[in-house]
Coordinates of C-alpha atoms and ligand atoms in Angstrom, one line a residue:
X1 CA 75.3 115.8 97.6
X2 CA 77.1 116.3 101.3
X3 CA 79.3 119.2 101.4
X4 CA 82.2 118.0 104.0
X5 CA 83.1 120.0 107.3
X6 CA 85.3 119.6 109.4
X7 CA 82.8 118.0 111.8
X8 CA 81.0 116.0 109.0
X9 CA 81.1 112.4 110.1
X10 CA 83.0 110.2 107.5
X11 CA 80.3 108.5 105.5
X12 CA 80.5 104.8 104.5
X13 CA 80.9 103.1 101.2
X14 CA 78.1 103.3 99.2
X15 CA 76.7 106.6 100.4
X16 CA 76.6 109.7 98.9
X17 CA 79.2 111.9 97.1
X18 CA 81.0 114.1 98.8
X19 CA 82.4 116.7 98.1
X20 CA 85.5 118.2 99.9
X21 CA 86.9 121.7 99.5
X22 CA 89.9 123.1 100.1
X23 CA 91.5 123.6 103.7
X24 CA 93.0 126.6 104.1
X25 CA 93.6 128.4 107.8
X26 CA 91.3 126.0 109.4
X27 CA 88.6 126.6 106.9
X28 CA 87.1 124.6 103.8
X29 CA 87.1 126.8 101.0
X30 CA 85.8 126.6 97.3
X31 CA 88.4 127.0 94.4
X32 CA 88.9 130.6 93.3
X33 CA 88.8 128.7 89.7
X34 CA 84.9 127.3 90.7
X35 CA 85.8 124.2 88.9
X36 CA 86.1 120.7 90.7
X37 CA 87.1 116.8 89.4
X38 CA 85.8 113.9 90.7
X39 CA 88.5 111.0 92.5
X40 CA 87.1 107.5 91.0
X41 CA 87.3 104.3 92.0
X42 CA 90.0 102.3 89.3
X43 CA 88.3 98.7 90.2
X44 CA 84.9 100.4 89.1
X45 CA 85.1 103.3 87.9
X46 CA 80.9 104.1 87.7
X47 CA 81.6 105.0 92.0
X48 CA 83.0 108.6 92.9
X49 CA 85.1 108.3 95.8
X50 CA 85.1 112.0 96.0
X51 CA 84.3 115.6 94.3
X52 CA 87.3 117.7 94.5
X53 CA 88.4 121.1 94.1
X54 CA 90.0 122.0 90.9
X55 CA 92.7 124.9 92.6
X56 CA 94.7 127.7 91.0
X57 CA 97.5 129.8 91.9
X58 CA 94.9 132.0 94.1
X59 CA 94.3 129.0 96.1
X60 CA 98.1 128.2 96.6
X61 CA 98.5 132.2 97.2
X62 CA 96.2 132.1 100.2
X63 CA 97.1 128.6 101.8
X64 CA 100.3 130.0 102.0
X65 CA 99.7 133.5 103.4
X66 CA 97.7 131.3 105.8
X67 CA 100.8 129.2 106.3
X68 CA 102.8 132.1 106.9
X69 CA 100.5 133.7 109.3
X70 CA 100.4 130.7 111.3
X71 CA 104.4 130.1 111.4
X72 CA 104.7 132.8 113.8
X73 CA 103.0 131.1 116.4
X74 CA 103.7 127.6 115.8
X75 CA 107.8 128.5 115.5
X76 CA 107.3 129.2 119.6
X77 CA 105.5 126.1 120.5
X78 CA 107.8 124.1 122.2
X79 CA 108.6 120.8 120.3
X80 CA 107.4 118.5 122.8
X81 CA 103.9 119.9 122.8
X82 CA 104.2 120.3 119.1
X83 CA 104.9 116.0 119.3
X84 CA 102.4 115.6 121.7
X85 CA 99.7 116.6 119.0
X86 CA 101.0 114.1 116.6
X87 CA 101.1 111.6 119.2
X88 CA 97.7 111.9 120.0
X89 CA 97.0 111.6 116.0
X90 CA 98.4 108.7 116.0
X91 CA 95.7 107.6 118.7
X92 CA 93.0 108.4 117.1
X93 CA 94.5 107.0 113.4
X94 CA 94.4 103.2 115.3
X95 CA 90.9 104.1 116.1
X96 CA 89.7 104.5 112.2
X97 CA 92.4 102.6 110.9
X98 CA 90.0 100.4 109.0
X99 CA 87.5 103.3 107.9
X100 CA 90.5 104.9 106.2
X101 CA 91.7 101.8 104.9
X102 CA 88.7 101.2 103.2
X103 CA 88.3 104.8 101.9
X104 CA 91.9 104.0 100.6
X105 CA 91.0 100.9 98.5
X106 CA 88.0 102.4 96.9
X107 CA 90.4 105.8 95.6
X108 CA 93.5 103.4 95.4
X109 CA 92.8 100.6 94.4
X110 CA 95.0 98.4 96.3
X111 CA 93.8 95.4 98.5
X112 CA 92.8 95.9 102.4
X113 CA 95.7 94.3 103.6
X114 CA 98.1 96.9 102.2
X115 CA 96.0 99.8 102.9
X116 CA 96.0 99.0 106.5
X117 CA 100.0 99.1 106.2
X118 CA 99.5 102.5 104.5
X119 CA 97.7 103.6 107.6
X120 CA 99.7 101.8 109.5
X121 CA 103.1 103.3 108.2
X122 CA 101.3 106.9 109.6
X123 CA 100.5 105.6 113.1
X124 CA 104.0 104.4 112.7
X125 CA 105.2 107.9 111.6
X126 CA 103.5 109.8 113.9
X127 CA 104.8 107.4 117.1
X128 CA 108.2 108.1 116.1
X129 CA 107.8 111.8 114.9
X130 CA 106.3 112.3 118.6
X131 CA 109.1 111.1 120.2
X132 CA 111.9 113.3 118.1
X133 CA 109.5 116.2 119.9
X134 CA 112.0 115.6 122.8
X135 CA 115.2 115.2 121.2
X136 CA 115.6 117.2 118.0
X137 CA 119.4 117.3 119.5
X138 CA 121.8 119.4 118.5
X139 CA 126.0 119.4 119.2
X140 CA 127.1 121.5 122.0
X141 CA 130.9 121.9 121.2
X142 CA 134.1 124.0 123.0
X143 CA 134.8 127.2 121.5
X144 CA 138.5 127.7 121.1
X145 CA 138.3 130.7 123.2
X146 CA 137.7 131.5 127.0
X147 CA 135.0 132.2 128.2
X148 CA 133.0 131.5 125.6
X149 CA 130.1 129.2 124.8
X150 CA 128.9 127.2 121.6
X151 CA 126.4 125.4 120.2
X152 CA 123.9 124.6 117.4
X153 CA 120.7 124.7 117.4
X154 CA 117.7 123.1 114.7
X155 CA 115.4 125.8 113.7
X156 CA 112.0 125.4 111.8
X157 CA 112.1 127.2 108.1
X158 CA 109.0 128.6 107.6
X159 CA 106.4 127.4 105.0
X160 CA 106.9 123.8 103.7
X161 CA 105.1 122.3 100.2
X162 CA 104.6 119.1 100.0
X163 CA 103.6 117.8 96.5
X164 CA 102.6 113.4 97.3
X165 CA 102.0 110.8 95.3
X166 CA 98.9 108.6 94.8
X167 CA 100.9 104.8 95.7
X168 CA 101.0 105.6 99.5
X169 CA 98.3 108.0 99.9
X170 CA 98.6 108.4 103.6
X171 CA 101.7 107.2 104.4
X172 CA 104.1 109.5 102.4
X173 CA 101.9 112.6 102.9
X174 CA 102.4 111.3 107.1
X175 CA 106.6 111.2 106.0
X176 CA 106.5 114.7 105.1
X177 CA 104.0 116.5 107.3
X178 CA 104.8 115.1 110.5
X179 CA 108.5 115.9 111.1
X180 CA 107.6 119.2 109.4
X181 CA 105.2 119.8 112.3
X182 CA 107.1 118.2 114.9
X183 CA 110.2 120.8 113.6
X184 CA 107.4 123.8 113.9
X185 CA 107.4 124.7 110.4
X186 CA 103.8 124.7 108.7
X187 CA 102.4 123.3 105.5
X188 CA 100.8 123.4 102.0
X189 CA 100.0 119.7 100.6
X190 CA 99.1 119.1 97.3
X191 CA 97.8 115.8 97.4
X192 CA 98.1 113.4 94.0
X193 CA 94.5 113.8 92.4
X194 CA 94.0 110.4 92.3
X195 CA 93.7 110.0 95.7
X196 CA 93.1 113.2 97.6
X197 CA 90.6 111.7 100.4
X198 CA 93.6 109.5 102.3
X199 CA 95.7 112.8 102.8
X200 CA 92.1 114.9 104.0
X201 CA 91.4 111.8 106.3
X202 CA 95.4 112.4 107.6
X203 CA 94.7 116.1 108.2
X204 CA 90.8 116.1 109.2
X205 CA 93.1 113.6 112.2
X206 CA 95.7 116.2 113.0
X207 CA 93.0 118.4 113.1
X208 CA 90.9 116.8 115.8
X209 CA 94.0 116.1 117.7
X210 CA 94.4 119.6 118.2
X211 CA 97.0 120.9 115.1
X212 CA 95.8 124.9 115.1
X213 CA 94.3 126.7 112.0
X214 CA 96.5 127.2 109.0
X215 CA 99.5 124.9 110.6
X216 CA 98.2 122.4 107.7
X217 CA 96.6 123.6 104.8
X218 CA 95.0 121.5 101.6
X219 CA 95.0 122.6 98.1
X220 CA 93.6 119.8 95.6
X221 CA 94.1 119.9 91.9
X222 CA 96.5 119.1 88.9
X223 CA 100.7 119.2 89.0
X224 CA 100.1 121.2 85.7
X225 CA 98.2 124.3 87.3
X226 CA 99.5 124.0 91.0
X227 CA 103.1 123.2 90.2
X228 CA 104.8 126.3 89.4
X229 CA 102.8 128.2 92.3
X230 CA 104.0 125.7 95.1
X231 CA 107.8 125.3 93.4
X232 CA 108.3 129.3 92.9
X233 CA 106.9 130.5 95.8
X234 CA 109.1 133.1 97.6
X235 CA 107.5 132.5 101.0
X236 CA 108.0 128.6 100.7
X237 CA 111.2 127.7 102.0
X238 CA 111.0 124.2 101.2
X239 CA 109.5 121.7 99.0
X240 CA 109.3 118.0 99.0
X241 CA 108.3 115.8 96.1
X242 CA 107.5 112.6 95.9
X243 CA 106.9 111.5 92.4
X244 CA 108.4 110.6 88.8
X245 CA 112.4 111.5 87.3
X246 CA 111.0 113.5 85.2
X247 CA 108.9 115.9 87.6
X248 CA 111.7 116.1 90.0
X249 CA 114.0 117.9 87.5
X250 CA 111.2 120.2 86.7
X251 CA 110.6 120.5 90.7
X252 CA 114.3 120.3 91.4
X253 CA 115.5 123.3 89.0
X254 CA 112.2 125.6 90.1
X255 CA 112.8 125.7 93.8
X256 CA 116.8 126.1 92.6
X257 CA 116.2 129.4 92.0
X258 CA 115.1 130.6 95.4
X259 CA 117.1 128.5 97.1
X260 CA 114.5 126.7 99.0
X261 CA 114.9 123.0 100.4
X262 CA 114.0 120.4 98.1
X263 CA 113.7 117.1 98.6
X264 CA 113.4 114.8 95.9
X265 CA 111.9 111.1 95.8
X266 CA 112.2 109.6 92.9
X267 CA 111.9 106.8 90.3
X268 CA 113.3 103.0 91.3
X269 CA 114.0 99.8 88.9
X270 CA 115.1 97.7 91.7
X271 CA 116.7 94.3 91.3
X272 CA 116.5 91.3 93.1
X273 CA 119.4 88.8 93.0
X274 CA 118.9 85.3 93.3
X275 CA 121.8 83.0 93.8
X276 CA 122.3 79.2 93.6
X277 CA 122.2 79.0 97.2
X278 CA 119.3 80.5 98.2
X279 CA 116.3 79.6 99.7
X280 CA 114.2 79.6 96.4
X281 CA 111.1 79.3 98.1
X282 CA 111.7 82.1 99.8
X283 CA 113.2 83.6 97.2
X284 CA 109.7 83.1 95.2
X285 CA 107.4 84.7 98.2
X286 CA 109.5 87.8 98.4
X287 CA 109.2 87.8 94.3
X288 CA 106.0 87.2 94.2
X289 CA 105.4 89.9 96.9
X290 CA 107.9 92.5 95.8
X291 CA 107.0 92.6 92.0
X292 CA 102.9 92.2 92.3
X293 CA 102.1 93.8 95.8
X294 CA 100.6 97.4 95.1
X295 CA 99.9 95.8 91.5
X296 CA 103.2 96.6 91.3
X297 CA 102.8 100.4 91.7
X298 CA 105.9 100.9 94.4
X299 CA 109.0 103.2 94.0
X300 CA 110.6 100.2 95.7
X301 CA 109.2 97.6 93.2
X302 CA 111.1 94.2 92.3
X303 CA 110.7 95.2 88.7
X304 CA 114.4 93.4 87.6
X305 CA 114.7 89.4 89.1
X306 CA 118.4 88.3 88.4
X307 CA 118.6 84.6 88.8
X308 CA 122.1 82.7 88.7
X309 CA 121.9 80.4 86.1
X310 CA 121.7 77.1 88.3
X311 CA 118.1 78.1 89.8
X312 CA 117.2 80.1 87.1
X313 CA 115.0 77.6 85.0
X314 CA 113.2 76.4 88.4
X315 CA 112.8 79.7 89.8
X316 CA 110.7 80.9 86.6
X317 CA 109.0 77.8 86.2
X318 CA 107.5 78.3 90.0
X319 CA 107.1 81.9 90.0
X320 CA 104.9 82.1 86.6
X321 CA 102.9 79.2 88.1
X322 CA 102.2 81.5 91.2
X323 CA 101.9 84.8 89.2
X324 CA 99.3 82.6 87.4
X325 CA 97.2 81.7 90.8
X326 CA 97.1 85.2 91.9
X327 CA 93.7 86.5 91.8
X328 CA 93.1 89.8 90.8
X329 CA 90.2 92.3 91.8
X330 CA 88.5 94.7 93.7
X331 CA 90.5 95.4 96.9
X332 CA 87.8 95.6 99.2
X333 CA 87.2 91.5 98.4
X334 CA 89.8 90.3 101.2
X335 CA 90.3 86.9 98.8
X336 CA 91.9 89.5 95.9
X337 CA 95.6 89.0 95.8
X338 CA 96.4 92.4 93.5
X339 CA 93.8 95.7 92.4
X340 CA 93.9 97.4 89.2
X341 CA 96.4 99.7 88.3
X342 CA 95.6 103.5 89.5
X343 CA 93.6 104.7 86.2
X344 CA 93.7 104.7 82.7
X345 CA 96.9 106.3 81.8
X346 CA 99.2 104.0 84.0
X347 CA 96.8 100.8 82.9
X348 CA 98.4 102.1 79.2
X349 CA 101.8 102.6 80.0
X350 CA 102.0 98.9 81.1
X351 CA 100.2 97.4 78.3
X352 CA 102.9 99.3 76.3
X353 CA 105.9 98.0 78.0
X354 CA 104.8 94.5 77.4
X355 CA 104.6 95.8 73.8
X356 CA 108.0 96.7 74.0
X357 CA 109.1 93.6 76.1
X358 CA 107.7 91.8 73.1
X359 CA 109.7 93.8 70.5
X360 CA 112.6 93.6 72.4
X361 CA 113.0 89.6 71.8
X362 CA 111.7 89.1 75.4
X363 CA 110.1 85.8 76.0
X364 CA 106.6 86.5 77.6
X365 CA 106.6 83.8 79.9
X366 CA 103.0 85.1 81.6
X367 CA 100.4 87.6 81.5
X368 CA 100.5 91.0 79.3
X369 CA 97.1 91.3 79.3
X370 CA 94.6 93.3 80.2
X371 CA 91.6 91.9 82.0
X372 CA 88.3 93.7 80.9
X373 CA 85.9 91.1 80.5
X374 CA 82.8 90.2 83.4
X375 CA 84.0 91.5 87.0
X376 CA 86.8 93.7 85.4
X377 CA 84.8 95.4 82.9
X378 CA 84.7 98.3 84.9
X379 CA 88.2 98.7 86.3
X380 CA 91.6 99.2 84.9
X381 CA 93.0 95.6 85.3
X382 CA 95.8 93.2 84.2
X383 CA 97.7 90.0 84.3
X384 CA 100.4 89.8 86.4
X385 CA 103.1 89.6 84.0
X386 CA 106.7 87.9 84.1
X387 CA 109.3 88.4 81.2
X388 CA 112.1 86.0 81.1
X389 CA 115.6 85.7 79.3
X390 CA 115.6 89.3 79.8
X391 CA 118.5 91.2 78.7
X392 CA 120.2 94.2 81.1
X393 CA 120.1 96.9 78.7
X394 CA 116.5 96.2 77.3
X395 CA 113.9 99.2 77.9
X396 CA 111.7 96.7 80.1
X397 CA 115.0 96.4 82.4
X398 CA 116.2 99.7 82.3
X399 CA 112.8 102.1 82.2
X400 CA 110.6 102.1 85.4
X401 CA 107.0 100.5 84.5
X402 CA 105.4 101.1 87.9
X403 CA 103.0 98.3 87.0
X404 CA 102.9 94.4 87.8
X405 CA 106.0 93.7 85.2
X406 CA 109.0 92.1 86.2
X407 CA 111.8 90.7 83.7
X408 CA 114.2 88.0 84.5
X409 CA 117.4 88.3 84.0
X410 CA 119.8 85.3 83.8
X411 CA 123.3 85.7 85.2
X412 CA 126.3 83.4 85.8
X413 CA 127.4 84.9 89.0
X414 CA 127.1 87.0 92.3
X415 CA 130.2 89.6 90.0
X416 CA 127.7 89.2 87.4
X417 CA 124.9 90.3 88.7
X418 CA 126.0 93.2 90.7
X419 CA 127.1 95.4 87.8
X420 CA 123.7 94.4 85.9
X421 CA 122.1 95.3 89.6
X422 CA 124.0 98.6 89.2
X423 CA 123.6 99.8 85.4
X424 CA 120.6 101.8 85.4
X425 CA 119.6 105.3 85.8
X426 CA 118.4 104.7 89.5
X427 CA 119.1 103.7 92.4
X428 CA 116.6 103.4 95.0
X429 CA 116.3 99.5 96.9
X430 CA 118.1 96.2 96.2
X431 CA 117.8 92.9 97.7
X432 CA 120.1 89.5 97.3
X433 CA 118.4 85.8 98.6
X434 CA 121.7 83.9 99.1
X435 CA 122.6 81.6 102.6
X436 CA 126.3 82.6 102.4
X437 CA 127.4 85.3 104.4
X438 CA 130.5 86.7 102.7
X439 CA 128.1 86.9 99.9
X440 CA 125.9 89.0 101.4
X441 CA 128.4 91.4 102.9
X442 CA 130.1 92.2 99.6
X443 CA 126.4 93.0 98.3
X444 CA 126.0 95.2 101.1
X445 CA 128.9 97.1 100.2
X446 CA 128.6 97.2 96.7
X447 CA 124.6 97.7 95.2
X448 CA 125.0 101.3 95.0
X449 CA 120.9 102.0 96.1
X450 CA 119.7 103.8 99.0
X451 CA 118.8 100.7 100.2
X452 CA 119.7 97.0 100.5
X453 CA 117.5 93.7 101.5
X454 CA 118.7 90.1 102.8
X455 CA 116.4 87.5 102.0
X456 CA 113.7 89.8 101.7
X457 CA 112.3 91.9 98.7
X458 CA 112.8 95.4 97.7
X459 CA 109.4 96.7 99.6
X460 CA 108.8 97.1 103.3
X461 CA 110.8 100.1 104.2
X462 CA 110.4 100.6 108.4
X463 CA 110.0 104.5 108.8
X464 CA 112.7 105.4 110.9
X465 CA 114.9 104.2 108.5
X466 CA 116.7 106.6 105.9
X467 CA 114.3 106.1 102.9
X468 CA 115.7 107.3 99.5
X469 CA 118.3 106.6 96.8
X470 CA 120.8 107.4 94.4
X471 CA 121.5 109.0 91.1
X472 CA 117.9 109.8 89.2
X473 CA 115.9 108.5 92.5
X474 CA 116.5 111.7 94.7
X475 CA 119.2 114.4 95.1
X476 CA 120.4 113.2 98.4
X477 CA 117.7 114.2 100.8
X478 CA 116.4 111.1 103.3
X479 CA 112.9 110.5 104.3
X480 CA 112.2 108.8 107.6
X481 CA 113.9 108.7 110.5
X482 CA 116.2 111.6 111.7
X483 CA 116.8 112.4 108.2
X484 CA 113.5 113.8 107.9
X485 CA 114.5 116.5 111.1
X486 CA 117.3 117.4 109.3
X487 CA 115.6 118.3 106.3
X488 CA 112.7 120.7 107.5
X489 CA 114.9 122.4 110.2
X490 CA 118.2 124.9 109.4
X491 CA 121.1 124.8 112.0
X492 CA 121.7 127.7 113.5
X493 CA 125.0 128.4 115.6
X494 CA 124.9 130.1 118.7
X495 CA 128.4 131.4 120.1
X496 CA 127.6 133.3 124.3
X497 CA 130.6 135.1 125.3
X498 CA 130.9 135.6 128.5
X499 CA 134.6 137.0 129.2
X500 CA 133.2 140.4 128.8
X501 CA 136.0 141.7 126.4
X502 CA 136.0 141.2 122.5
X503 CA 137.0 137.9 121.9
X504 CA 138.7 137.6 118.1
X505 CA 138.2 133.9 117.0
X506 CA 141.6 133.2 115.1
X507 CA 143.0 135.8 116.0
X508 CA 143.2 136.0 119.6
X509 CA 145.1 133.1 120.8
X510 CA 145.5 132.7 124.6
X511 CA 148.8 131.1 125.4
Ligands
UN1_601 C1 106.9 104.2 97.6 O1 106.8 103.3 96.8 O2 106.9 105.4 97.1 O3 109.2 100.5 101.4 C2 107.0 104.1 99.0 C3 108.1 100.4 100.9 C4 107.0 101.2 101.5 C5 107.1 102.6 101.0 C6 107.1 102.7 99.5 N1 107.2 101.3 103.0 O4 107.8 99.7 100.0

């Protein structure tokens, strides 16, 4: 088997194992547990994508010391050298885009197309993470006294853990270490362990464009043995999750109680309202593609369809017949439509919420099961799946599936359907197909989500765009876009008196 270096070449499909250690201060390092687990491929599970290192609280212990010692040189880089780094990452990322794409699909899952987005959404990161290198503005502001000079200034905050999920295995890891970088704070990532390669192919790029030793540092393994370390930390000072409601509490109240940063992504259920006048075929290809793409494995999934009544009938009619004609397999086959779901676990949890769909008096109108027979036998498959005569308080439209489930929902009205948009624990995206314009406005105003869609589906966030959500989907923090900056840096005011006699704000007033 290949041990990886740094200056290992990527090897192909189809070659041999690897196996990747951790990277910590420039360095790849074994486990202090000596254990590893293997990353599989969920279309055919007999390949290894990857032998990995099974980490502990040692590991964690000396990433971050390695973090720490690195902080006090990357703090004085200035930010526009900082961003020039990134921006030549981005370089070289168009360069392998497709190697890494591929490499994707086989640990993913999900088809080409959308695995060059994922790489894509980096390049896309890193482009605009380079440019806030030379902005990263801050308010200068009068000071109510003579003399005297103010303003505030973004600071980096020291050690940053990042904890990412396995959906977008490059291009959420990109969300979170590049304005981290960019703000000159430094980094622990604990990649999902379903997909650790995408996130080394990331950093072995930052790397070659010339991040320093320790600025980044990789430590593989399980949430259950590498949470606590990265979430208690005293020397982190900020951690950002992407992941389940239920891990972000756990995340949420460990890093409360050192008062770190903490940024929480969470769980979606987002709807998609259809009204009478919209353009249903339309309507159907953002369906089709909101609710299926990513086998429907996206935070920002259509998971809830809410048809008005006149279209209804039509508009499940058509969309079952397409769900029907989608083909389903290996990723890496550019005909496939939709991969299997990420392993064995989620494969389950899917399969169950059809049960419950069923049990719930919802009327299966396709799909529910899964597909293990010939070409599938070795891969965690399914039917795409379509509920109809859904109702809103049903488990199916109320719990998130992260699978390729969707439930229909009939409704009467565009005052219907925004309260059975909004009744559910989250709040993440939202999208309305109508042609009528006050009708879109008042939706705009009034789908409490982080974000909103006209005439297209809930997916396809642009990165420097506030990405995130309400209630049980975050706790206010934004990904993307300047929202990113102000999370990994800490204002700091600065008040330069130059009158050259105490000054006493409040108290000295000139006349
Ligand atoms: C996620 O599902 O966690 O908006 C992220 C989108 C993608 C990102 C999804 N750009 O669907």
């Amino acid at each position: 088997m290949a041990t990886d270096t740094l200056s290992a070449p990527m090897l192909g499909e189809a070659s041999r194992t690897r196996v990747l250690k951790n990277f910590i201060d420039g360095e790849w390092v074994e486990a202090s547990t000596g254990e590893t687990f293997e990353d599989r491929n969920p279309a055919d599970t007999r390949e290894v994508v990857g032998i990995f290192q099974k980490s502990g609280r040692q590991d964690v212990e000396d990433a971050v010391q390695a973090a720490r010692r690195a902080f006090t040189k990357w703090r004085l880089v200035p930010a526009p050298r900082r961003a020039e780094i990134v921006y030549a990452a981005a370089e070289i990322l168009l360069e392998r885009k497709e190697e890494y794409a591929r490499d994707m699909t086989r640990e993913m899952g999900k088809i080409l197309k959308e695995t060059r987005g994922d790489v894509q959404e980096a390049i896309d990161t890193a482009y605009y993470m380079a440019g806030e290198g030379r902005r990263m503005f801050g308010p200068t502001t009068p000071s109510e006294l003579p003399n005297k000079f103010a303003m505030a200034v973004r600071q980096p905050l020291g050690v940053c853990a990042m904890i990412t999920p396995w959906n977008f295995p490059m291009a959420i890891p990109s969300w979170k270490l590049l304005p981290a970088i960019v703000c000159g704070n430094t980094c622990v990532i604990k990649p999902a362990q379903d997909t650790p390669l995408s996130t080394f192919n990331l950093v072995r790029t930052l790397t070659d464009a010339g991040v320093p030793k320790g600025v980044i540092n990789i430590v593989t393994g399980f949430g259950s043995a590498l949470g606590s370390p990265l979430t208690e930390h005293p020397e982190i000072r900020a951690v950002s999750l992407t992941g389940s409601s239920e891990v972000g509490r756990i995340v949420g109240t460990a890093a409360a109680q050192s008062f770190k940063h903490c940024s929480l992504e969470l769980g979606g259920k987002n709807p998609m309202i259809v009204l009478d006048d919209a353009n249903l075929d339309l309507a159907l290809e953002g369906a089709l593609w909101g609710a299926f793409g990513t086998t429907g494995q996206r935070c920002t999934a259509t998971s809830r369809i809410i048809v008005q009544k006149g279209v209804y009938g039509q508009f499940a009619h058509r969309l079952v017949e397409r769900a029907k004609a989608l083909k389903i397999g290996n990723g890496l086959d550019e005909a496939v439509d939709m991969g299997p779901a990420i392993n064995e676990a989620q494969l389950n949890t899917d399969l169950k919420y059809v049960d419950i769909g069923k049990a719930e008096g919802a009327k299966l109108l396709c799909g529910g099961n899964r597909l293990d027979g010939g070409e599938y036998k070795h891969g965690w498959f399914m039917e795409p799946t379509v509920f109809g005569e859904v109702a809103p308080k049903m488990r199916i439209a109320q719990e998130e599936i992260f699978g390729p489930v969707v439930s229909l929902i009939p409704c009467d009205s565009l005052e219907e359907a925004i309260p059975i948009a909004n009744d559910i624990p989250y709040g993440l995206s939202s999208a309305l197909y109508t042609r009528d314009v006050n009708k879109a406005f008042s939706a705009m105003r009034d789908l409490y989500a982080g974000i909103t869609y006209i005439n297209a589906p809930t997916i396809g966030a642009e990165v420097h765009l506030p990405f995130g959500g309400v209630k049980a989907t975050g706790n206010g923090h934004r990904e993307g876009g300047i929202g990113a900056i102000d999370f990994y840096t800490e204002w700091k005011a600065v008040y330069v008196d130059y009158s050259d006699r105490l000054q006493r704000a409040q108290i000295d007033r000139p006349e």
